[in-house]
C-alpha cells in the first residue's frame, strides 16, 4: 500500500511538481513493488525515466535504465518488454551509444504496433522520432492520443501530443505541429499537468522562432521561464534556449545565438542531451556567422554521428548543409546540392528554403549571381508560403544583392516605419 501511494505521489509530481522528486519517489515505489507486483514496478520505472528526462537528468535516467535491465527476463511479454526496451534505447541514445540504441529502439517501434495500450504508442512514437522516422512517429503519437481518449486515460494525452508536435516539426508541417502543441497546452491545463503546459509552450516558441516570428517566440519563452526555473524543467529549458537562439539567428545576431547555444551545450545540470544534439545545426550556423569554425566543427561531429546512425533524410540534409557552410569551393557545392536533394526527398520545404538561401548567398559571394538568383527565388516562394516574413525579407535582400529588382516585403515596410 505504501509503494502504491508513493507511485501515485510520484505520478502527480511528474505532471505538476518537481521532476527530480518524482524520480526519487517512482524509483522507491519500483523497488518496493518489484517483489510482488512486477508489472507495476516496471510501469513505475517507465514514469521515472520520463521524470528524469523532463529534469534533463541523464545520470538518473541511466540509473533507472540499469534498474530496469536487472528486471528483464528471457520470456518478457510485449506489455512490459516495450518499457524495458524504451528505457535501454533512450539511455544509450543520451550517452551517444547510437549503435547500441538503434536495434532496441526499432524493437520499441515494432512492439508499439502490437500493444494496444496508449502508453505503448507513446513509447513507440518517441522511439520512431529518435530514429528519424517522422512519419511513423506522427502515426504512433496520433494513435496514442486516440487510444488515451478511448481508454479514459486523459493524463496521457498531453504527453502523446508532445511527440505529435515534434514529429510534425521534423516533417516541416508547422501548422500541424502548432495545432498539436496548442491542444497539448489546453489538455494539460484542464487536468493540472503544468509541467506539460511548459513543455508545449517551449515547443510553440521553437516553432515560432524557426518561422522567424521572433515576438511570438520571445513571448512564449517568457511565459514558460518562471516555471522552468522553479521546477527544474531541464527539457523545457533546453527547448527554450534553442528557441531563443533561433530568434537571435532570425534577427542576424549570430554571436548572441552562439552564446546561448554554447551555454546550453556546456552540459551543466538540467540540460537535455537529446535536444542539445538536435540544436547542433543552429550551433554551426551561429558559429560560422561569427567565424568560430572550430566550434562549428565540434558541434557538427556530434550531430553527424547521430544523423548517420539513424539514416534520417531530414537530418542528413541538415548535416550536409552544415558541411556546405564550413567548406569552400567545389566541396561546398557538393554538400549544398546533396542537402537540397535530401530536403526534397524528405519533404522538408522550410529547411530546403533555408539551405537554398545559404547556398545562394555563397554563390553570390563567389560571383555566380545567375545561379544564386535561381535558388533565392525558390527560397523566397517557400518562405512566403509559410508566411515566414523575416526569412522572406532576407531572401529579398539576397536577391537584390544578386542583381534582381525586387520590391520590399510587408515586413521590410513595417520595419522602415518603425
mmCIF file of C-alpha atoms in Angstrom:
data_model
loop_
_atom_site.group_PDB
_atom_site.id
_atom_site.type_symbol
_atom_site.label_atom_id
_atom_site.label_comp_id
_atom_site.label_asym_id
_atom_site.label_seq_id
_atom_site.Cartn_x
_atom_site.Cartn_y
_atom_site.Cartn_z
ATOM 1 C CA UNK A 1 0.000 0.000 0.000
ATOM 2 C CA UNK A 2 2.847 2.374 0.858
ATOM 3 C CA UNK A 3 4.508 1.656 -2.507
ATOM 4 C CA UNK A 4 1.287 2.261 -4.426
ATOM 5 C CA UNK A 5 0.838 5.568 -2.604
ATOM 6 C CA UNK A 6 4.402 6.545 -3.481
ATOM 7 C CA UNK A 7 3.749 5.620 -7.127
ATOM 8 C CA UNK A 8 0.668 7.850 -7.103
ATOM 9 C CA UNK A 9 2.536 10.752 -5.499
ATOM 10 C CA UNK A 10 5.393 10.338 -7.982
ATOM 11 C CA UNK A 11 2.917 10.424 -10.848
ATOM 12 C CA UNK A 12 1.426 13.663 -9.523
ATOM 13 C CA UNK A 13 4.907 15.195 -9.168
ATOM 14 C CA UNK A 14 5.683 14.113 -12.729
ATOM 15 C CA UNK A 15 2.804 16.206 -14.063
ATOM 16 C CA UNK A 16 2.625 19.089 -11.607
ATOM 17 C CA UNK A 17 5.598 19.092 -9.275
ATOM 18 C CA UNK A 18 9.356 18.779 -9.155
ATOM 19 C CA UNK A 19 10.534 16.098 -11.609
ATOM 20 C CA UNK A 20 13.614 15.288 -9.525
ATOM 21 C CA UNK A 21 11.325 14.492 -6.580
ATOM 22 C CA UNK A 22 9.166 12.411 -8.921
ATOM 23 C CA UNK A 23 12.200 10.334 -9.968
ATOM 24 C CA UNK A 24 13.087 9.577 -6.361
ATOM 25 C CA UNK A 25 9.549 8.579 -5.418
ATOM 26 C CA UNK A 26 8.996 6.462 -8.505
ATOM 27 C CA UNK A 27 12.286 4.603 -8.082
ATOM 28 C CA UNK A 28 11.418 3.930 -4.449
ATOM 29 C CA UNK A 29 7.994 2.661 -5.459
ATOM 30 C CA UNK A 30 9.517 0.388 -8.100
ATOM 31 C CA UNK A 31 11.955 -1.049 -5.587
ATOM 32 C CA UNK A 32 9.169 -1.906 -3.136
ATOM 33 C CA UNK A 33 6.799 -3.285 -5.783
ATOM 34 C CA UNK A 34 9.220 -5.460 -7.736
ATOM 35 C CA UNK A 35 8.913 -8.494 -5.480
ATOM 36 C CA UNK A 36 5.120 -8.733 -5.513
ATOM 37 C CA UNK A 37 3.824 -6.500 -8.357
ATOM 38 C CA UNK A 38 6.500 -6.718 -11.033
ATOM 39 C CA UNK A 39 4.411 -5.240 -13.869
ATOM 40 C CA UNK A 40 3.504 -2.222 -11.738
ATOM 41 C CA UNK A 41 7.170 -1.822 -10.780
ATOM 42 C CA UNK A 42 8.135 -1.654 -14.465
ATOM 43 C CA UNK A 43 5.400 0.930 -15.024
ATOM 44 C CA UNK A 44 6.914 2.999 -12.202
ATOM 45 C CA UNK A 45 10.340 2.755 -13.854
ATOM 46 C CA UNK A 46 8.916 3.978 -17.157
ATOM 47 C CA UNK A 47 7.466 7.035 -15.438
ATOM 48 C CA UNK A 48 10.733 7.556 -13.509
ATOM 49 C CA UNK A 49 12.592 7.665 -16.807
ATOM 50 C CA UNK A 50 10.187 10.287 -18.150
ATOM 51 C CA UNK A 51 10.616 12.353 -14.985
ATOM 52 C CA UNK A 52 14.407 12.198 -15.350
ATOM 53 C CA UNK A 53 14.060 13.258 -18.989
ATOM 54 C CA UNK A 54 11.858 16.221 -18.021
ATOM 55 C CA UNK A 55 14.502 17.250 -15.491
ATOM 56 C CA UNK A 56 17.302 16.807 -18.038
ATOM 57 C CA UNK A 57 18.995 14.479 -15.525
ATOM 58 C CA UNK A 58 20.598 11.799 -17.671
ATOM 59 C CA UNK A 59 22.526 10.284 -14.784
ATOM 60 C CA UNK A 60 19.227 9.412 -13.094
ATOM 61 C CA UNK A 61 17.856 8.211 -16.421
ATOM 62 C CA UNK A 62 20.833 5.846 -16.739
ATOM 63 C CA UNK A 63 20.257 4.670 -13.155
ATOM 64 C CA UNK A 64 16.600 3.968 -13.975
ATOM 65 C CA UNK A 65 17.526 2.080 -17.152
ATOM 66 C CA UNK A 66 20.092 -0.005 -15.252
ATOM 67 C CA UNK A 67 17.456 -0.924 -12.656
ATOM 68 C CA UNK A 68 15.099 -1.926 -15.471
ATOM 69 C CA UNK A 69 17.786 -4.039 -17.161
ATOM 70 C CA UNK A 70 18.191 -6.096 -13.984
ATOM 71 C CA UNK A 71 14.493 -6.997 -14.084
ATOM 72 C CA UNK A 72 14.484 -8.290 -17.665
ATOM 73 C CA UNK A 73 13.502 -11.914 -18.254
ATOM 74 C CA UNK A 74 14.191 -14.058 -21.326
ATOM 75 C CA UNK A 75 10.452 -14.581 -21.878
ATOM 76 C CA UNK A 76 9.447 -10.944 -21.275
ATOM 77 C CA UNK A 77 5.873 -10.294 -22.528
ATOM 78 C CA UNK A 78 5.328 -7.490 -25.021
ATOM 79 C CA UNK A 79 3.443 -5.316 -22.500
ATOM 80 C CA UNK A 80 6.481 -4.957 -20.218
ATOM 81 C CA UNK A 81 9.245 -5.516 -22.751
ATOM 82 C CA UNK A 82 8.346 -2.294 -24.565
ATOM 83 C CA UNK A 83 9.012 -0.222 -21.415
ATOM 84 C CA UNK A 84 12.285 -2.032 -20.698
ATOM 85 C CA UNK A 85 13.450 -1.651 -24.301
ATOM 86 C CA UNK A 86 12.456 2.004 -24.357
ATOM 87 C CA UNK A 87 14.483 2.788 -21.245
ATOM 88 C CA UNK A 88 17.507 0.900 -22.609
ATOM 89 C CA UNK A 89 17.325 2.535 -26.036
ATOM 90 C CA UNK A 90 16.896 6.101 -24.794
ATOM 91 C CA UNK A 91 19.635 5.715 -22.166
ATOM 92 C CA UNK A 92 22.041 4.555 -24.878
ATOM 93 C CA UNK A 93 20.959 7.459 -27.110
ATOM 94 C CA UNK A 94 21.555 10.048 -24.387
ATOM 95 C CA UNK A 95 25.013 8.549 -23.837
ATOM 96 C CA UNK A 96 25.819 8.768 -27.573
ATOM 97 C CA UNK A 97 25.947 4.970 -27.998
ATOM 98 C CA UNK A 98 23.818 5.023 -31.144
ATOM 99 C CA UNK A 99 24.871 1.622 -32.499
ATOM 100 C CA UNK A 100 23.613 0.085 -29.267
ATOM 101 C CA UNK A 101 20.450 2.200 -29.183
ATOM 102 C CA UNK A 102 19.161 1.666 -32.725
ATOM 103 C CA UNK A 103 18.140 -2.029 -32.635
ATOM 104 C CA UNK A 104 16.436 -1.600 -29.269
ATOM 105 C CA UNK A 105 14.518 1.482 -30.414
ATOM 106 C CA UNK A 106 13.431 -0.360 -33.573
ATOM 107 C CA UNK A 107 12.091 -3.089 -31.297
ATOM 108 C CA UNK A 108 10.089 -0.461 -29.387
ATOM 109 C CA UNK A 109 8.501 0.769 -32.633
ATOM 110 C CA UNK A 110 7.578 -2.788 -33.655
ATOM 111 C CA UNK A 111 6.116 -3.580 -30.235
ATOM 112 C CA UNK A 112 4.095 -0.356 -30.270
ATOM 113 C CA UNK A 113 2.276 -1.596 -33.358
ATOM 114 C CA UNK A 114 1.140 -4.711 -31.444
ATOM 115 C CA UNK A 115 0.448 -3.414 -27.942
ATOM 116 C CA UNK A 116 -2.868 -1.511 -27.816
ATOM 117 C CA UNK A 117 -2.234 0.492 -24.626
ATOM 118 C CA UNK A 118 -1.745 4.237 -25.278
ATOM 119 C CA UNK A 119 1.458 4.284 -23.230
ATOM 120 C CA UNK A 120 2.979 1.783 -25.662
ATOM 121 C CA UNK A 121 2.087 4.099 -28.545
ATOM 122 C CA UNK A 122 3.814 6.995 -26.756
ATOM 123 C CA UNK A 123 6.984 4.936 -26.273
ATOM 124 C CA UNK A 124 6.830 3.925 -29.924
ATOM 125 C CA UNK A 125 6.330 7.493 -31.109
ATOM 126 C CA UNK A 126 9.306 8.729 -29.106
ATOM 127 C CA UNK A 127 11.474 5.861 -30.368
ATOM 128 C CA UNK A 128 10.482 6.489 -34.001
ATOM 129 C CA UNK A 129 11.194 10.196 -33.584
ATOM 130 C CA UNK A 130 14.641 9.418 -32.168
ATOM 131 C CA UNK A 131 15.263 7.109 -35.126
ATOM 132 C CA UNK A 132 14.340 9.934 -37.513
ATOM 133 C CA UNK A 133 11.234 8.175 -38.846
ATOM 134 C CA UNK A 134 8.987 11.215 -38.561
ATOM 135 C CA UNK A 135 6.025 9.705 -40.408
ATOM 136 C CA UNK A 136 5.906 6.632 -38.165
ATOM 137 C CA UNK A 137 6.413 8.806 -35.085
ATOM 138 C CA UNK A 138 3.492 11.005 -36.094
ATOM 139 C CA UNK A 139 1.241 8.000 -36.763
ATOM 140 C CA UNK A 140 2.050 6.419 -33.396
ATOM 141 C CA UNK A 141 1.676 9.681 -31.476
ATOM 142 C CA UNK A 142 -1.697 10.293 -33.127
ATOM 143 C CA UNK A 143 -2.755 6.723 -32.270
ATOM 144 C CA UNK A 144 -1.647 7.353 -28.682
ATOM 145 C CA UNK A 145 -3.894 10.422 -28.419
ATOM 146 C CA UNK A 146 -6.863 8.474 -29.787
ATOM 147 C CA UNK A 147 -6.202 5.435 -27.577
ATOM 148 C CA UNK A 148 -5.782 7.591 -24.463
ATOM 149 C CA UNK A 149 -9.202 9.156 -25.049
ATOM 150 C CA UNK A 150 -10.768 5.769 -25.754
ATOM 151 C CA UNK A 151 -9.277 4.225 -22.600
ATOM 152 C CA UNK A 152 -10.229 7.233 -20.466
ATOM 153 C CA UNK A 153 -6.536 7.870 -19.713
ATOM 154 C CA UNK A 154 -6.626 11.629 -20.244
ATOM 155 C CA UNK A 155 -3.434 12.078 -18.221
ATOM 156 C CA UNK A 156 -1.518 10.584 -21.162
ATOM 157 C CA UNK A 157 -2.954 12.936 -23.794
ATOM 158 C CA UNK A 158 -0.588 15.928 -23.272
ATOM 159 C CA UNK A 159 2.382 13.561 -23.229
ATOM 160 C CA UNK A 160 1.359 11.954 -26.540
ATOM 161 C CA UNK A 161 0.813 15.393 -28.064
ATOM 162 C CA UNK A 162 4.461 16.333 -27.362
ATOM 163 C CA UNK A 163 5.601 13.717 -29.874
ATOM 164 C CA UNK A 164 2.811 14.531 -32.279
ATOM 165 C CA UNK A 165 4.076 18.125 -32.336
ATOM 166 C CA UNK A 166 7.772 17.218 -32.550
ATOM 167 C CA UNK A 167 7.265 14.701 -35.342
ATOM 168 C CA UNK A 168 5.218 17.252 -37.316
ATOM 169 C CA UNK A 169 8.095 19.722 -36.896
ATOM 170 C CA UNK A 170 10.523 17.160 -38.297
ATOM 171 C CA UNK A 171 8.151 16.743 -41.242
ATOM 172 C CA UNK A 172 8.136 20.550 -41.694
ATOM 173 C CA UNK A 173 4.383 20.572 -41.074
ATOM 174 C CA UNK A 174 4.454 23.639 -38.866
ATOM 175 C CA UNK A 175 0.695 24.235 -38.800
ATOM 176 C CA UNK A 176 0.096 20.638 -37.679
ATOM 177 C CA UNK A 177 2.815 20.981 -35.032
ATOM 178 C CA UNK A 178 1.270 24.205 -33.727
ATOM 179 C CA UNK A 179 -2.175 22.633 -33.598
ATOM 180 C CA UNK A 180 -0.844 19.662 -31.601
ATOM 181 C CA UNK A 181 1.080 21.880 -29.178
ATOM 182 C CA UNK A 182 -1.889 24.217 -28.620
ATOM 183 C CA UNK A 183 -4.070 21.168 -27.995
ATOM 184 C CA UNK A 184 -1.406 19.978 -25.566
ATOM 185 C CA UNK A 185 -1.490 23.274 -23.658
ATOM 186 C CA UNK A 186 -5.280 23.111 -23.320
ATOM 187 C CA UNK A 187 -5.374 19.404 -22.407
ATOM 188 C CA UNK A 188 -2.601 19.748 -19.826
ATOM 189 C CA UNK A 189 -4.169 22.878 -18.301
ATOM 190 C CA UNK A 190 -7.530 21.126 -17.974
ATOM 191 C CA UNK A 191 -6.083 18.275 -15.880
ATOM 192 C CA UNK A 192 -3.493 20.288 -13.934
ATOM 193 C CA UNK A 193 -0.353 18.954 -15.645
ATOM 194 C CA UNK A 194 1.536 22.231 -15.606
ATOM 195 C CA UNK A 195 4.898 20.657 -16.444
ATOM 196 C CA UNK A 196 3.366 19.503 -19.724
ATOM 197 C CA UNK A 197 1.958 23.004 -20.291
ATOM 198 C CA UNK A 198 5.509 24.357 -20.108
ATOM 199 C CA UNK A 199 6.778 21.656 -22.464
ATOM 200 C CA UNK A 200 4.196 22.635 -25.061
ATOM 201 C CA UNK A 201 4.806 26.372 -24.599
ATOM 202 C CA UNK A 202 8.504 25.954 -25.348
ATOM 203 C CA UNK A 203 7.733 23.779 -28.375
ATOM 204 C CA UNK A 204 5.401 26.546 -29.601
ATOM 205 C CA UNK A 205 8.212 29.044 -29.008
ATOM 206 C CA UNK A 206 10.583 26.950 -31.094
ATOM 207 C CA UNK A 207 8.071 26.660 -33.951
ATOM 208 C CA UNK A 208 7.602 30.436 -33.964
ATOM 209 C CA UNK A 209 11.354 31.042 -33.839
ATOM 210 C CA UNK A 210 12.024 28.688 -36.752
ATOM 211 C CA UNK A 211 9.461 30.626 -38.802
ATOM 212 C CA UNK A 212 11.125 33.925 -37.861
ATOM 213 C CA UNK A 213 8.178 35.085 -35.729
ATOM 214 C CA UNK A 214 10.510 36.452 -33.082
ATOM 215 C CA UNK A 215 8.000 38.422 -30.985
ATOM 216 C CA UNK A 216 5.718 35.428 -30.526
ATOM 217 C CA UNK A 217 8.676 33.171 -29.724
ATOM 218 C CA UNK A 218 10.019 35.521 -27.030
ATOM 219 C CA UNK A 219 6.539 35.952 -25.522
ATOM 220 C CA UNK A 220 6.129 32.175 -25.196
ATOM 221 C CA UNK A 221 9.616 31.713 -23.741
ATOM 222 C CA UNK A 222 8.891 34.413 -21.159
ATOM 223 C CA UNK A 223 5.587 32.733 -20.274
ATOM 224 C CA UNK A 224 7.422 29.478 -19.515
ATOM 225 C CA UNK A 225 10.614 30.831 -17.910
ATOM 226 C CA UNK A 226 9.433 31.121 -14.297
ATOM 227 C CA UNK A 227 8.098 27.558 -14.131
ATOM 228 C CA UNK A 228 11.219 26.199 -15.818
ATOM 229 C CA UNK A 229 13.403 27.768 -13.132
ATOM 230 C CA UNK A 230 11.180 26.938 -10.156
ATOM 231 C CA UNK A 231 10.556 23.307 -11.066
ATOM 232 C CA UNK A 232 13.892 22.394 -12.644
ATOM 233 C CA UNK A 233 12.390 21.532 -16.035
ATOM 234 C CA UNK A 234 15.582 20.831 -17.941
ATOM 235 C CA UNK A 235 13.886 19.557 -21.095
ATOM 236 C CA UNK A 236 11.683 22.629 -21.431
ATOM 237 C CA UNK A 237 14.612 24.878 -20.535
ATOM 238 C CA UNK A 238 16.720 23.367 -23.308
ATOM 239 C CA UNK A 239 13.881 23.817 -25.794
ATOM 240 C CA UNK A 240 13.579 27.433 -24.629
ATOM 241 C CA UNK A 241 17.296 28.133 -25.026
ATOM 242 C CA UNK A 242 17.235 26.615 -28.513
ATOM 243 C CA UNK A 243 14.214 28.738 -29.441
ATOM 244 C CA UNK A 244 15.881 31.904 -28.139
ATOM 245 C CA UNK A 245 18.992 31.126 -30.180
ATOM 246 C CA UNK A 246 16.813 30.743 -33.287
ATOM 247 C CA UNK A 247 15.337 34.174 -32.514
ATOM 248 C CA UNK A 248 18.859 35.596 -32.448
ATOM 249 C CA UNK A 249 19.670 33.935 -35.764
ATOM 250 C CA UNK A 250 16.482 35.254 -37.377
ATOM 251 C CA UNK A 251 17.486 38.748 -36.212
ATOM 252 C CA UNK A 252 21.002 38.248 -37.618
ATOM 253 C CA UNK A 253 22.674 38.143 -34.191
ATOM 254 C CA UNK A 254 24.882 35.062 -34.569
ATOM 255 C CA UNK A 255 27.165 35.976 -31.660
ATOM 256 C CA UNK A 256 24.214 36.150 -29.247
ATOM 257 C CA UNK A 257 22.849 32.882 -30.643
ATOM 258 C CA UNK A 258 26.203 31.174 -30.197
ATOM 259 C CA UNK A 259 26.482 32.375 -26.606
ATOM 260 C CA UNK A 260 23.090 30.841 -25.778
ATOM 261 C CA UNK A 261 23.846 27.603 -27.571
ATOM 262 C CA UNK A 262 27.296 27.247 -26.066
ATOM 263 C CA UNK A 263 25.881 27.680 -22.566
ATOM 264 C CA UNK A 264 23.285 25.032 -23.427
ATOM 265 C CA UNK A 265 25.991 22.741 -24.810
ATOM 266 C CA UNK A 266 28.229 23.123 -21.780
ATOM 267 C CA UNK A 267 26.493 20.137 -20.214
ATOM 268 C CA UNK A 268 25.502 21.794 -16.950
ATOM 269 C CA UNK A 269 22.851 20.109 -14.840
ATOM 270 C CA UNK A 270 19.390 20.200 -16.343
ATOM 271 C CA UNK A 271 20.451 20.267 -19.988
ATOM 272 C CA UNK A 272 18.623 17.717 -22.131
ATOM 273 C CA UNK A 273 21.258 15.917 -24.190
ATOM 274 C CA UNK A 274 18.911 14.810 -26.971
ATOM 275 C CA UNK A 275 17.648 18.338 -27.617
ATOM 276 C CA UNK A 276 21.196 19.679 -27.406
ATOM 277 C CA UNK A 277 22.218 17.391 -30.259
ATOM 278 C CA UNK A 278 19.124 18.343 -32.302
ATOM 279 C CA UNK A 279 20.110 22.007 -31.977
ATOM 280 C CA UNK A 280 23.615 21.390 -33.378
ATOM 281 C CA UNK A 281 22.835 22.670 -36.931
ATOM 282 C CA UNK A 282 21.989 26.033 -35.388
ATOM 283 C CA UNK A 283 25.242 25.958 -33.409
ATOM 284 C CA UNK A 284 27.018 25.518 -36.753
ATOM 285 C CA UNK A 285 25.032 28.342 -38.367
ATOM 286 C CA UNK A 286 25.778 30.711 -35.478
ATOM 287 C CA UNK A 287 29.450 29.746 -35.227
ATOM 288 C CA UNK A 288 30.025 30.179 -38.963
ATOM 289 C CA UNK A 289 28.373 33.597 -38.735
ATOM 290 C CA UNK A 290 30.911 34.536 -36.046
ATOM 291 C CA UNK A 291 33.906 32.972 -37.768
ATOM 292 C CA UNK A 292 34.213 30.344 -34.997
ATOM 293 C CA UNK A 293 34.802 27.415 -37.320
ATOM 294 C CA UNK A 294 36.332 25.077 -34.729
ATOM 295 C CA UNK A 295 33.202 25.415 -32.565
ATOM 296 C CA UNK A 296 31.047 24.663 -35.587
ATOM 297 C CA UNK A 297 33.126 21.617 -36.473
ATOM 298 C CA UNK A 298 32.849 20.120 -32.974
ATOM 299 C CA UNK A 299 29.067 20.535 -32.930
ATOM 300 C CA UNK A 300 28.747 19.046 -36.395
ATOM 301 C CA UNK A 301 30.714 15.920 -35.484
ATOM 302 C CA UNK A 302 28.278 15.081 -32.664
ATOM 303 C CA UNK A 303 25.249 15.733 -34.845
ATOM 304 C CA UNK A 304 26.644 13.828 -37.812
ATOM 305 C CA UNK A 305 27.266 10.735 -35.695
ATOM 306 C CA UNK A 306 23.569 10.657 -34.776
ATOM 307 C CA UNK A 307 22.277 11.540 -38.264
ATOM 308 C CA UNK A 308 24.463 8.921 -39.936
ATOM 309 C CA UNK A 309 23.396 6.251 -37.446
ATOM 310 C CA UNK A 310 19.666 6.847 -37.928
ATOM 311 C CA UNK A 311 19.844 7.440 -41.700
ATOM 312 C CA UNK A 312 17.091 10.063 -41.485
ATOM 313 C CA UNK A 313 16.986 12.006 -44.781
ATOM 314 C CA UNK A 314 15.798 15.169 -43.000
ATOM 315 C CA UNK A 315 18.683 15.070 -40.514
ATOM 316 C CA UNK A 316 21.264 14.059 -43.128
ATOM 317 C CA UNK A 317 20.160 17.076 -45.187
ATOM 318 C CA UNK A 318 20.973 19.360 -42.259
ATOM 319 C CA UNK A 319 24.318 17.607 -41.817
ATOM 320 C CA UNK A 320 25.240 18.288 -45.458
ATOM 321 C CA UNK A 321 24.062 21.893 -45.138
ATOM 322 C CA UNK A 322 26.402 22.335 -42.178
ATOM 323 C CA UNK A 323 29.278 20.877 -44.196
ATOM 324 C CA UNK A 324 28.405 23.289 -47.006
ATOM 325 C CA UNK A 325 28.592 26.235 -44.614
ATOM 326 C CA UNK A 326 32.011 25.089 -43.402
ATOM 327 C CA UNK A 327 33.534 24.046 -46.749
ATOM 328 C CA UNK A 328 34.945 26.075 -49.620
ATOM 329 C CA UNK A 329 34.718 25.816 -53.405
ATOM 330 C CA UNK A 330 33.680 22.544 -55.007
ATOM 331 C CA UNK A 331 33.342 20.797 -51.664
ATOM 332 C CA UNK A 332 30.749 23.312 -50.511
ATOM 333 C CA UNK A 333 28.813 22.980 -53.779
ATOM 334 C CA UNK A 334 28.626 19.202 -53.423
ATOM 335 C CA UNK A 335 27.362 19.364 -49.856
ATOM 336 C CA UNK A 336 24.758 22.045 -50.575
ATOM 337 C CA UNK A 337 23.459 20.121 -53.598
ATOM 338 C CA UNK A 338 23.199 16.906 -51.605
ATOM 339 C CA UNK A 339 21.408 18.774 -48.833
ATOM 340 C CA UNK A 340 18.888 20.135 -51.345
ATOM 341 C CA UNK A 341 18.328 16.637 -52.760
ATOM 342 C CA UNK A 342 17.731 15.200 -49.279
ATOM 343 C CA UNK A 343 15.406 18.046 -48.256
ATOM 344 C CA UNK A 344 13.295 17.306 -51.330
ATOM 345 C CA UNK A 345 13.345 13.564 -50.638
ATOM 346 C CA UNK A 346 12.189 14.134 -47.050
ATOM 347 C CA UNK A 347 9.641 16.816 -47.946
ATOM 348 C CA UNK A 348 11.136 19.398 -45.556
ATOM 349 C CA UNK A 349 10.323 22.519 -47.543
ATOM 350 C CA UNK A 350 11.130 25.183 -44.934
ATOM 351 C CA UNK A 351 14.595 23.749 -44.321
ATOM 352 C CA UNK A 352 15.047 23.423 -48.101
ATOM 353 C CA UNK A 353 14.381 27.151 -48.423
ATOM 354 C CA UNK A 354 16.936 27.971 -45.719
ATOM 355 C CA UNK A 355 19.530 25.784 -47.431
ATOM 356 C CA UNK A 356 18.801 27.491 -50.765
ATOM 357 C CA UNK A 357 19.182 30.871 -49.065
ATOM 358 C CA UNK A 358 22.544 29.941 -47.555
ATOM 359 C CA UNK A 359 23.749 28.393 -50.816
ATOM 360 C CA UNK A 360 22.503 31.365 -52.817
ATOM 361 C CA UNK A 361 24.448 33.683 -50.526
ATOM 362 C CA UNK A 362 27.579 31.580 -51.074
ATOM 363 C CA UNK A 363 27.119 31.591 -54.859
ATOM 364 C CA UNK A 364 26.560 35.336 -54.934
ATOM 365 C CA UNK A 365 29.694 35.881 -52.879
ATOM 366 C CA UNK A 366 31.579 33.601 -55.298
ATOM 367 C CA UNK A 367 30.394 35.825 -58.200
ATOM 368 C CA UNK A 368 27.853 33.405 -59.610
ATOM 369 C CA UNK A 369 24.786 35.663 -59.474
ATOM 370 C CA UNK A 370 22.675 33.830 -62.059
ATOM 371 C CA UNK A 371 22.860 30.524 -60.186
ATOM 372 C CA UNK A 372 22.271 32.372 -56.919
ATOM 373 C CA UNK A 373 19.126 34.089 -58.186
ATOM 374 C CA UNK A 374 17.528 30.796 -59.226
ATOM 375 C CA UNK A 375 17.921 29.363 -55.743
ATOM 376 C CA UNK A 376 16.893 32.564 -53.981
ATOM 377 C CA UNK A 377 13.677 32.905 -55.985
ATOM 378 C CA UNK A 378 12.632 29.396 -54.957
ATOM 379 C CA UNK A 379 13.578 30.065 -51.332
ATOM 380 C CA UNK A 380 11.528 33.271 -51.261
ATOM 381 C CA UNK A 381 8.440 31.493 -52.644
ATOM 382 C CA UNK A 382 8.657 28.821 -49.936
ATOM 383 C CA UNK A 383 9.120 31.398 -47.181
ATOM 384 C CA UNK A 384 6.089 33.284 -48.483
ATOM 385 C CA UNK A 385 4.046 30.079 -48.425
ATOM 386 C CA UNK A 386 4.985 29.558 -44.775
ATOM 387 C CA UNK A 387 4.308 33.253 -44.008
ATOM 388 C CA UNK A 388 7.855 33.469 -42.640
ATOM 389 C CA UNK A 389 8.173 37.224 -43.166
ATOM 390 C CA UNK A 390 11.655 37.729 -41.750
ATOM 391 C CA UNK A 391 13.016 34.961 -43.945
ATOM 392 C CA UNK A 392 11.198 36.474 -46.925
ATOM 393 C CA UNK A 393 12.981 39.753 -46.206
ATOM 394 C CA UNK A 394 16.363 38.023 -46.059
ATOM 395 C CA UNK A 395 15.737 36.244 -49.358
ATOM 396 C CA UNK A 396 14.656 39.533 -50.982
ATOM 397 C CA UNK A 397 17.792 41.254 -49.737
ATOM 398 C CA UNK A 398 19.965 38.488 -51.178
ATOM 399 C CA UNK A 399 18.101 38.670 -54.491
ATOM 400 C CA UNK A 400 18.673 42.424 -54.702
ATOM 401 C CA UNK A 401 22.348 41.917 -53.894
ATOM 402 C CA UNK A 402 22.480 39.302 -56.675
ATOM 403 C CA UNK A 403 21.210 41.870 -59.188
ATOM 404 C CA UNK A 404 17.471 41.193 -59.310
ATOM 405 C CA UNK A 405 14.997 44.054 -58.938
ATOM 406 C CA UNK A 406 12.547 43.107 -56.191
ATOM 407 C CA UNK A 407 10.386 45.390 -54.123
ATOM 408 C CA UNK A 408 10.355 45.489 -50.323
ATOM 409 C CA UNK A 409 8.199 42.993 -48.442
ATOM 410 C CA UNK A 410 5.484 43.943 -45.970
ATOM 411 C CA UNK A 411 7.928 43.131 -43.130
ATOM 412 C CA UNK A 412 10.513 45.473 -44.676
ATOM 413 C CA UNK A 413 7.970 48.296 -44.936
ATOM 414 C CA UNK A 414 6.865 47.746 -41.338
ATOM 415 C CA UNK A 415 10.473 47.792 -40.155
ATOM 416 C CA UNK A 416 11.138 51.010 -42.078
ATOM 417 C CA UNK A 417 8.133 52.717 -40.457
ATOM 418 C CA UNK A 418 9.291 51.537 -37.028
#
